[in-house]
Structure formats: structure tokens, C-alpha cells
Amino acid sequence: KNQVEQSPQSLIILEGKNCTLQCNYTVSPFSNLRWYKQDTGRGPVSLTIMTFSENTKSNGRYTATLDADTKQSSLHITASQLSDSASYICVAKAAGNKLTFGGGTRVLVKP
Amino acid sequence: DTGVSQDPRHKITKRGQNVTFRCDPISEHNRLYWYRQTLGQGPEFLTYFQNEAQLEKSRLLSDRFSAERPKGSFSTLEIQRTEQGDSAMYLCASSPGTGDYNEQFFGPGTRLTVL
């Protein structure tokens, strides 16, 4: 069964600090791994898409890593801003199949 | 704004009533997806269209749910005889093609509350 698990479920960080979110996935055959940002009451917005051959990909202050051997990914947020407060959803795609979403990590950045 | 749009943004209804939601995808995107998202959870796949053809339906899509995309452009999702368990955010997404790496662009969602 394809599934994605994220940790932690939620975290609180101070503005300007860094944080790292974790994702473990089980999809077969693996095609790509995505991270989305979802503001409260809004639809998810894509941050990164990585294939099995990509170890890291950045989008501004967001850096995603992928270890296809251990089936783990992380999303690192550098120098957090208040606007980073959102849910971050890890999504794995099996080849020729639909997306499998994790439950998300809710991040709250405090001033 | 050329993104995915959904209407209405919020819907409050009484149990047993029928509701219909609309999704307008990004122009020329031939794939359209519907998802359901409950509070604190990630989106769950409901169904998707390739142009006007509905290619897959999740087991979550009971007989009370029906989706259409009659001309391969906008889509509607209807829920008949709503139940309190139907309360959720209904998200629509569109994609420009069929490849594994095509990005899905999400709309803002329709928040349904069934009283």
C-alpha cells in the first residue's frame, strides 16, 4: 500500500530560526517526491519536485533533500519568516499512478 | 487571474440536502482532479478526468457523489443527500499533461459544512 508519513505533526519556531521537516514514503514503483505549502484555507502550492536521481533541490529559503535508498525526504526552511506559517505536505508519486499525500506538518513561526 | 478557480468558496447546508461545486481549471489543462481534505489531514484523491473522460474513481466516492466534465473544460462535483461526514474542504487541481512529472495546480478549495 502506498503511504507517506510526516513528522513532526506540528512545530513552533521563532522568526529567523531554521527548521527541518521529515517525510518517509512507501510507493512503488517510485517516480518523484514533492513538497507543497498550504496556507490555512487555501489550496496547496508546489515548492519542489524531485526524481530519484536528485538528492537536493532548492526554492528560495526552502531546500528539499531526497534519499531514494532509505525512502526519506526532508524540507529545510532557512531563516524562517512569519509568512512561512503554514502546513507543509510531502507527496510521493508512483510511476503512472496518482499522488499519495502525507498528513502534513503544521509550522507556526512566532515573532 | 489564470489559476484554478472554485466556486463557491464556502457552503453551509443541512443534512440531506444536495450540493454542487464547480471547478474551472487552468486553460488548456487536460487533466482535472478532485480531492477531499479534512482538518489536519492531507488531501485524499476522489476522482480525475482526462479531458471529458472520467478515468478513475476512489472508493471514497460513494454513490452519493458524482462528478462531470462535460466539455473537457470546467467540472462539477455533486453530493446528494449530504451527511455530516461529508464536511470537508473539496479541492480541485489541474495538470497540463499525463506525464509523471507534470505539476498539479490546486484551486483555493470549497469548504463544505453539513449541519
CSV table of N, CA and C in Angstrom, one decimal, chain B:
chain,number,residue,atom,x,y,z
B,1,ASP,N,-6.6,36.7,-13.3
B,1,ASP,CA,-6.0,35.5,-12.6
B,1,ASP,C,-6.2,34.3,-13.5
B,2,THR,N,-5.2,33.6,-13.9
B,2,THR,CA,-5.3,32.4,-14.8
B,2,THR,C,-5.1,31.1,-14.0
B,3,GLY,N,-5.2,31.1,-12.7
B,3,GLY,CA,-5.1,29.9,-11.9
B,3,GLY,C,-6.4,29.1,-11.9
B,4,VAL,N,-6.4,28.0,-11.1
B,4,VAL,CA,-7.6,27.2,-10.9
B,4,VAL,C,-8.6,28.0,-10.0
B,5,SER,N,-9.8,28.0,-10.4
B,5,SER,CA,-10.8,28.7,-9.6
B,5,SER,C,-11.9,27.7,-9.2
B,6,GLN,N,-12.4,27.9,-8.0
B,6,GLN,CA,-13.5,27.1,-7.5
B,6,GLN,C,-14.6,27.9,-6.9
B,7,ASP,N,-15.8,27.4,-7.1
B,7,ASP,CA,-17.0,28.2,-6.6
B,7,ASP,C,-18.1,27.2,-6.1
B,8,PRO,N,-18.7,27.5,-4.9
B,8,PRO,CA,-18.4,28.6,-4.0
B,8,PRO,C,-17.1,28.3,-3.2
B,9,ARG,N,-16.7,29.3,-2.5
B,9,ARG,CA,-15.5,29.1,-1.6
B,9,ARG,C,-16.0,28.4,-0.3
B,10,HIS,N,-17.2,28.7,0.1
B,10,HIS,CA,-17.8,28.2,1.4
B,10,HIS,C,-19.3,27.8,1.1
B,11,LYS,N,-19.7,26.7,1.7
B,11,LYS,CA,-21.0,26.2,1.5
B,11,LYS,C,-21.5,25.6,2.9
B,12,ILE,N,-22.6,26.1,3.4
B,12,ILE,CA,-23.2,25.5,4.6
B,12,ILE,C,-24.5,25.0,4.2
B,13,THR,N,-24.8,23.7,4.5
B,13,THR,CA,-26.0,23.1,4.1
B,13,THR,C,-26.5,22.2,5.3
B,14,LYS,N,-27.8,21.9,5.2
B,14,LYS,CA,-28.4,21.0,6.2
B,14,LYS,C,-28.3,19.5,5.7
B,15,ARG,N,-28.1,18.6,6.6
B,15,ARG,CA,-28.1,17.2,6.3
B,15,ARG,C,-29.2,16.8,5.4
B,16,GLY,N,-28.9,16.0,4.3
B,16,GLY,CA,-30.0,15.6,3.4
B,16,GLY,C,-30.1,16.4,2.2
B,17,GLN,N,-29.5,17.6,2.2
B,17,GLN,CA,-29.6,18.5,1.0
B,17,GLN,C,-28.6,18.1,0.0
B,18,ASN,N,-28.8,18.5,-1.3
B,18,ASN,CA,-27.8,18.3,-2.3
B,18,ASN,C,-27.0,19.5,-2.5
B,19,VAL,N,-25.7,19.3,-2.8
B,19,VAL,CA,-24.8,20.5,-3.1
B,19,VAL,C,-24.0,20.2,-4.4
B,20,THR,N,-23.7,21.3,-5.1
B,20,THR,CA,-22.9,21.2,-6.3
B,20,THR,C,-21.7,22.2,-6.2
B,21,PHE,N,-20.5,21.7,-6.6
B,21,PHE,CA,-19.4,22.6,-6.6
B,21,PHE,C,-18.9,22.7,-8.0
B,22,ARG,N,-18.2,23.8,-8.3
B,22,ARG,CA,-17.7,24.0,-9.7
B,22,ARG,C,-16.2,24.2,-9.6
B,23,CYS,N,-15.5,23.7,-10.6
B,23,CYS,CA,-14.1,23.9,-10.7
B,23,CYS,C,-13.8,24.4,-12.1
B,24,ASP,N,-13.0,25.5,-12.3
B,24,ASP,CA,-12.5,25.9,-13.6
B,24,ASP,C,-11.0,25.8,-13.6
B,25,PRO,N,-10.5,24.8,-14.4
B,25,PRO,CA,-9.1,24.6,-14.4
B,25,PRO,C,-8.3,25.6,-15.2
B,26,ILE,N,-7.0,25.6,-15.1
B,26,ILE,CA,-6.2,26.4,-16.0
B,26,ILE,C,-6.5,26.1,-17.4
B,27,SER,N,-6.6,27.1,-18.3
B,27,SER,CA,-7.0,26.9,-19.7
B,27,SER,C,-6.0,25.9,-20.3
B,28,GLU,N,-6.6,25.0,-21.1
B,28,GLU,CA,-5.8,24.0,-21.8
B,28,GLU,C,-5.2,22.9,-21.0
B,29,HIS,N,-5.4,22.9,-19.7
B,29,HIS,CA,-5.0,21.7,-18.9
B,29,HIS,C,-6.0,20.6,-19.2
B,30,ASN,N,-5.5,19.4,-19.6
B,30,ASN,CA,-6.4,18.4,-20.0
B,30,ASN,C,-6.8,17.5,-18.8
B,31,ARG,N,-6.0,17.5,-17.8
B,31,ARG,CA,-6.3,16.7,-16.6
B,31,ARG,C,-6.9,17.5,-15.5
B,32,LEU,N,-7.9,17.0,-14.8
B,32,LEU,CA,-8.6,17.7,-13.7
B,32,LEU,C,-8.8,16.6,-12.6
B,33,TYR,N,-8.5,17.0,-11.4
B,33,TYR,CA,-8.6,16.1,-10.2
B,33,TYR,C,-9.5,16.8,-9.2
B,34,TRP,N,-10.2,15.9,-8.5
B,34,TRP,CA,-10.9,16.3,-7.3
B,34,TRP,C,-10.3,15.6,-6.1
B,35,TYR,N,-10.1,16.3,-5.0
B,35,TYR,CA,-9.6,15.8,-3.7
B,35,TYR,C,-10.5,16.2,-2.6
B,36,ARG,N,-10.5,15.5,-1.5
B,36,ARG,CA,-11.2,15.9,-0.3
B,36,ARG,C,-10.1,16.0,0.8
B,37,GLN,N,-10.3,17.0,1.7
B,37,GLN,CA,-9.3,17.2,2.7
B,37,GLN,C,-10.0,17.5,4.0
B,38,THR,N,-9.8,16.7,5.1
B,38,THR,CA,-10.4,17.0,6.4
B,38,THR,C,-9.4,17.7,7.2
B,39,LEU,N,-9.8,18.3,8.3
B,39,LEU,CA,-9.0,19.2,9.1
B,39,LEU,C,-7.8,18.4,9.6
B,40,GLY,N,-6.6,18.9,9.4
B,40,GLY,CA,-5.3,18.3,9.9
B,40,GLY,C,-4.8,17.1,9.1
B,41,GLN,N,-5.5,16.9,8.0
B,41,GLN,CA,-5.0,15.8,7.2
B,41,GLN,C,-4.6,16.2,5.8
B,42,GLY,N,-3.9,15.4,5.1
B,42,GLY,CA,-3.6,15.7,3.7
B,42,GLY,C,-4.7,15.4,2.8
B,43,PRO,N,-4.7,15.9,1.6
B,43,PRO,CA,-5.8,15.7,0.6
B,43,PRO,C,-5.9,14.2,0.3
B,44,GLU,N,-7.1,13.7,0.0
B,44,GLU,CA,-7.4,12.4,-0.4
B,44,GLU,C,-8.0,12.4,-1.8
B,45,PHE,N,-7.5,11.6,-2.7
B,45,PHE,CA,-7.9,11.5,-4.1
B,45,PHE,C,-9.4,11.0,-4.1
B,46,LEU,N,-10.2,11.7,-5.0
B,46,LEU,CA,-11.6,11.3,-5.2
B,46,LEU,C,-11.7,10.8,-6.6
B,47,THR,N,-11.3,11.6,-7.6
B,47,THR,CA,-11.5,11.2,-9.0
B,47,THR,C,-10.7,12.1,-9.9
B,48,TYR,N,-10.5,11.7,-11.2
B,48,TYR,CA,-9.9,12.6,-12.1
B,48,TYR,C,-10.4,12.3,-13.5
B,49,PHE,N,-10.2,13.4,-14.3
B,49,PHE,CA,-10.6,13.4,-15.7
B,49,PHE,C,-9.5,13.7,-16.6
B,50,GLN,N,-9.5,13.0,-17.7
B,50,GLN,CA,-8.6,13.3,-18.9
B,50,GLN,C,-9.5,13.9,-19.9
B,51,ASN,N,-9.5,15.2,-20.2
B,51,ASN,CA,-10.5,15.9,-21.0
B,51,ASN,C,-11.8,15.6,-20.4
B,52,GLU,N,-12.8,15.1,-21.2
B,52,GLU,CA,-14.1,14.9,-20.6
B,52,GLU,C,-14.3,13.5,-20.0
B,53,ALA,N,-13.3,12.6,-20.2
B,53,ALA,CA,-13.5,11.2,-19.7
B,53,ALA,C,-13.0,11.1,-18.2
B,54,GLN,N,-13.9,10.5,-17.4
B,54,GLN,CA,-13.6,10.2,-16.0
B,54,GLN,C,-12.9,8.9,-16.0
B,55,LEU,N,-11.6,8.9,-15.6
B,55,LEU,CA,-10.7,7.8,-15.8
B,55,LEU,C,-10.6,6.9,-14.5
B,56,GLU,N,-10.8,7.5,-13.4
B,56,GLU,CA,-10.6,6.8,-12.1
B,56,GLU,C,-11.5,7.4,-11.0
B,57,LYS,N,-12.1,6.5,-10.2
B,57,LYS,CA,-12.8,7.0,-9.0
B,57,LYS,C,-12.3,6.3,-7.8
B,58,SER,N,-12.1,7.0,-6.7
B,58,SER,CA,-11.7,6.4,-5.5
B,58,SER,C,-12.9,5.6,-4.8
B,59,ARG,N,-12.5,4.7,-4.0
B,59,ARG,CA,-13.6,4.0,-3.2
B,59,ARG,C,-14.2,5.0,-2.2
B,60,LEU,N,-13.6,6.2,-2.0
B,60,LEU,CA,-14.2,7.2,-1.1
B,60,LEU,C,-15.4,7.9,-1.8
B,61,LEU,N,-15.5,7.7,-3.1
B,61,LEU,CA,-16.5,8.4,-3.9
B,61,LEU,C,-17.8,7.4,-3.9
B,62,SER,N,-18.6,7.6,-2.9
B,62,SER,CA,-19.8,6.8,-2.8
B,62,SER,C,-20.8,7.1,-3.9
B,63,ASP,N,-21.9,6.3,-3.9
B,63,ASP,CA,-22.9,6.6,-4.9
B,63,ASP,C,-23.5,7.9,-4.8
B,64,ARG,N,-23.4,8.6,-3.7
B,64,ARG,CA,-24.0,9.9,-3.5
B,64,ARG,C,-23.2,11.0,-4.2
B,65,PHE,N,-22.0,10.6,-4.6
B,65,PHE,CA,-21.1,11.6,-5.2
B,65,PHE,C,-21.1,11.4,-6.7
B,66,SER,N,-21.1,12.4,-7.5
B,66,SER,CA,-21.0,12.3,-8.9
B,66,SER,C,-20.2,13.5,-9.4
B,67,ALA,N,-19.3,13.3,-10.4
B,67,ALA,CA,-18.5,14.4,-11.0
B,67,ALA,C,-18.7,14.3,-12.5
B,68,GLU,N,-18.6,15.5,-13.1
B,68,GLU,CA,-18.7,15.6,-14.5
B,68,GLU,C,-17.8,16.6,-15.1
B,69,ARG,N,-17.4,16.4,-16.3
B,69,ARG,CA,-16.6,17.4,-17.0
B,69,ARG,C,-17.1,17.4,-18.5
B,70,PRO,N,-18.3,17.9,-18.7
B,70,PRO,CA,-19.0,17.7,-19.9
B,70,PRO,C,-18.3,18.1,-21.2
B,71,LYS,N,-17.5,19.2,-21.2
B,71,LYS,CA,-16.9,19.7,-22.4
B,71,LYS,C,-15.4,19.7,-22.3
B,72,GLY,N,-14.9,19.0,-21.3
B,72,GLY,CA,-13.5,18.9,-21.1
B,72,GLY,C,-12.9,20.2,-20.6
B,73,SER,N,-13.7,21.1,-20.1
B,73,SER,CA,-13.2,22.3,-19.5
B,73,SER,C,-13.5,22.4,-18.0
B,74,PHE,N,-14.6,23.0,-17.6
B,74,PHE,CA,-14.9,23.1,-16.2
B,74,PHE,C,-15.5,21.7,-15.7
B,75,SER,N,-15.5,21.5,-14.4
B,75,SER,CA,-16.0,20.3,-13.8
B,75,SER,C,-16.9,20.6,-12.7
B,76,THR,N,-17.9,19.8,-12.4
B,76,THR,CA,-18.8,19.9,-11.3
B,76,THR,C,-18.7,18.6,-10.4
B,77,LEU,N,-18.8,18.8,-9.1
B,77,LEU,CA,-18.9,17.7,-8.2
B,77,LEU,C,-20.2,17.9,-7.4
B,78,GLU,N,-21.0,16.9,-7.5
B,78,GLU,CA,-22.3,17.0,-6.8
B,78,GLU,C,-22.3,15.9,-5.7
B,79,ILE,N,-22.8,16.3,-4.5
B,79,ILE,CA,-23.1,15.4,-3.4
B,79,ILE,C,-24.5,15.4,-3.1
B,80,GLN,N,-25.2,14.3,-3.2
B,80,GLN,CA,-26.6,14.1,-2.9
B,80,GLN,C,-26.8,13.6,-1.5
B,81,ARG,N,-27.9,14.1,-0.9
B,81,ARG,CA,-28.2,13.6,0.5
B,81,ARG,C,-27.0,13.8,1.4
B,82,THR,N,-26.6,15.0,1.5
B,82,THR,CA,-25.4,15.2,2.3
B,82,THR,C,-25.5,14.7,3.7
B,83,GLU,N,-24.3,14.2,4.3
B,83,GLU,CA,-24.2,13.7,5.6
B,83,GLU,C,-23.2,14.6,6.3
B,84,GLN,N,-23.2,14.5,7.7
B,84,GLN,CA,-22.3,15.3,8.4
B,84,GLN,C,-20.8,14.9,8.1
B,85,GLY,N,-20.6,13.7,7.8
B,85,GLY,CA,-19.3,13.2,7.5
B,85,GLY,C,-18.7,13.7,6.2
B,86,ASP,N,-19.6,14.4,5.4
B,86,ASP,CA,-19.1,15.0,4.1
B,86,ASP,C,-18.5,16.3,4.4
B,87,SER,N,-18.6,16.9,5.6
B,87,SER,CA,-18.0,18.2,5.9
B,87,SER,C,-16.5,18.0,5.7
B,88,ALA,N,-15.9,18.9,4.8
B,88,ALA,CA,-14.5,18.8,4.5
B,88,ALA,C,-14.2,20.0,3.5
B,89,MET,N,-12.9,20.1,3.1
B,89,MET,CA,-12.5,21.0,2.1
B,89,MET,C,-12.4,20.2,0.8
B,90,TYR,N,-13.1,20.6,-0.3
B,90,TYR,CA,-13.0,19.9,-1.5
B,90,TYR,C,-12.1,20.7,-2.5
B,91,LEU,N,-11.0,20.1,-2.8
B,91,LEU,CA,-10.0,20.7,-3.7
B,91,LEU,C,-10.0,20.2,-5.1
B,92,CYS,N,-9.8,21.1,-6.0
B,92,CYS,CA,-9.7,20.8,-7.4
B,92,CYS,C,-8.3,21.1,-7.9
B,93,ALA,N,-7.7,20.3,-8.7
B,93,ALA,CA,-6.4,20.6,-9.3
B,93,ALA,C,-6.4,20.3,-10.8
B,94,SER,N,-5.6,21.0,-11.5
B,94,SER,CA,-5.5,20.7,-12.9
B,94,SER,C,-4.0,20.5,-13.3
B,95,SER,N,-3.8,19.8,-14.4
B,95,SER,CA,-2.4,19.5,-14.8
B,95,SER,C,-2.4,19.5,-16.3
B,96,PRO,N,-1.2,20.0,-16.9
B,96,PRO,CA,-1.2,20.2,-18.3
B,96,PRO,C,-1.0,18.9,-19.2
B,97,GLY,N,-0.7,17.8,-18.5
B,97,GLY,CA,-0.5,16.6,-19.3
B,97,GLY,C,-0.5,15.3,-18.5
B,98,THR,N,-0.1,14.2,-19.1
B,98,THR,CA,-0.2,12.9,-18.5
B,98,THR,C,1.1,12.4,-17.9
B,99,GLY,N,2.2,13.1,-18.0
B,99,GLY,CA,3.4,12.6,-17.6
B,99,GLY,C,3.6,12.6,-16.1
B,100,ASP,N,4.5,11.8,-15.6
B,100,ASP,CA,4.7,11.6,-14.1
B,100,ASP,C,5.2,12.9,-13.5
B,101,TYR,N,5.8,13.8,-14.2
B,101,TYR,CA,6.4,14.9,-13.6
B,101,TYR,C,5.6,16.2,-13.8
B,102,ASN,N,4.4,16.1,-14.4
B,102,ASN,CA,3.6,17.2,-14.5
B,102,ASN,C,3.1,17.7,-13.2
B,103,GLU,N,3.2,19.0,-13.0
B,103,GLU,CA,2.8,19.6,-11.7
B,103,GLU,C,1.3,19.7,-11.7
B,104,GLN,N,0.7,19.5,-10.5
B,104,GLN,CA,-0.7,19.7,-10.3
B,104,GLN,C,-0.9,21.1,-9.7
B,105,PHE,N,-1.8,21.9,-10.2
B,105,PHE,CA,-2.0,23.3,-9.7
B,105,PHE,C,-3.4,23.2,-9.0
B,106,PHE,N,-3.4,23.6,-7.8
B,106,PHE,CA,-4.6,23.5,-7.0
B,106,PHE,C,-5.4,24.8,-6.9
B,107,GLY,N,-6.7,24.6,-6.8
B,107,GLY,CA,-7.6,25.8,-6.6
B,107,GLY,C,-7.6,26.1,-5.1
B,108,PRO,N,-8.4,27.1,-4.7
B,108,PRO,CA,-8.4,27.5,-3.3
B,108,PRO,C,-9.3,26.6,-2.5
B,109,GLY,N,-10.1,25.8,-3.1
B,109,GLY,CA,-11.0,24.8,-2.4
B,109,GLY,C,-12.4,25.4,-2.1
B,110,THR,N,-13.3,24.5,-1.9
B,110,THR,CA,-14.6,24.8,-1.4
B,110,THR,C,-14.8,24.1,0.0
B,111,ARG,N,-15.0,24.9,1.0
B,111,ARG,CA,-15.2,24.4,2.4
B,111,ARG,C,-16.7,24.1,2.6
B,112,LEU,N,-17.0,22.8,2.8
B,112,LEU,CA,-18.4,22.4,3.0
B,112,LEU,C,-18.6,22.1,4.4
B,113,THR,N,-19.7,22.6,5.0
B,113,THR,CA,-20.1,22.3,6.3
B,113,THR,C,-21.5,21.8,6.3
B,114,VAL,N,-21.7,20.6,6.8
B,114,VAL,CA,-23.1,20.0,6.8
B,114,VAL,C,-23.6,20.0,8.2
B,115,LEU,N,-24.7,20.7,8.5
B,115,LEU,CA,-25.2,20.8,9.8
B,115,LEU,C,-26.2,19.7,10.2
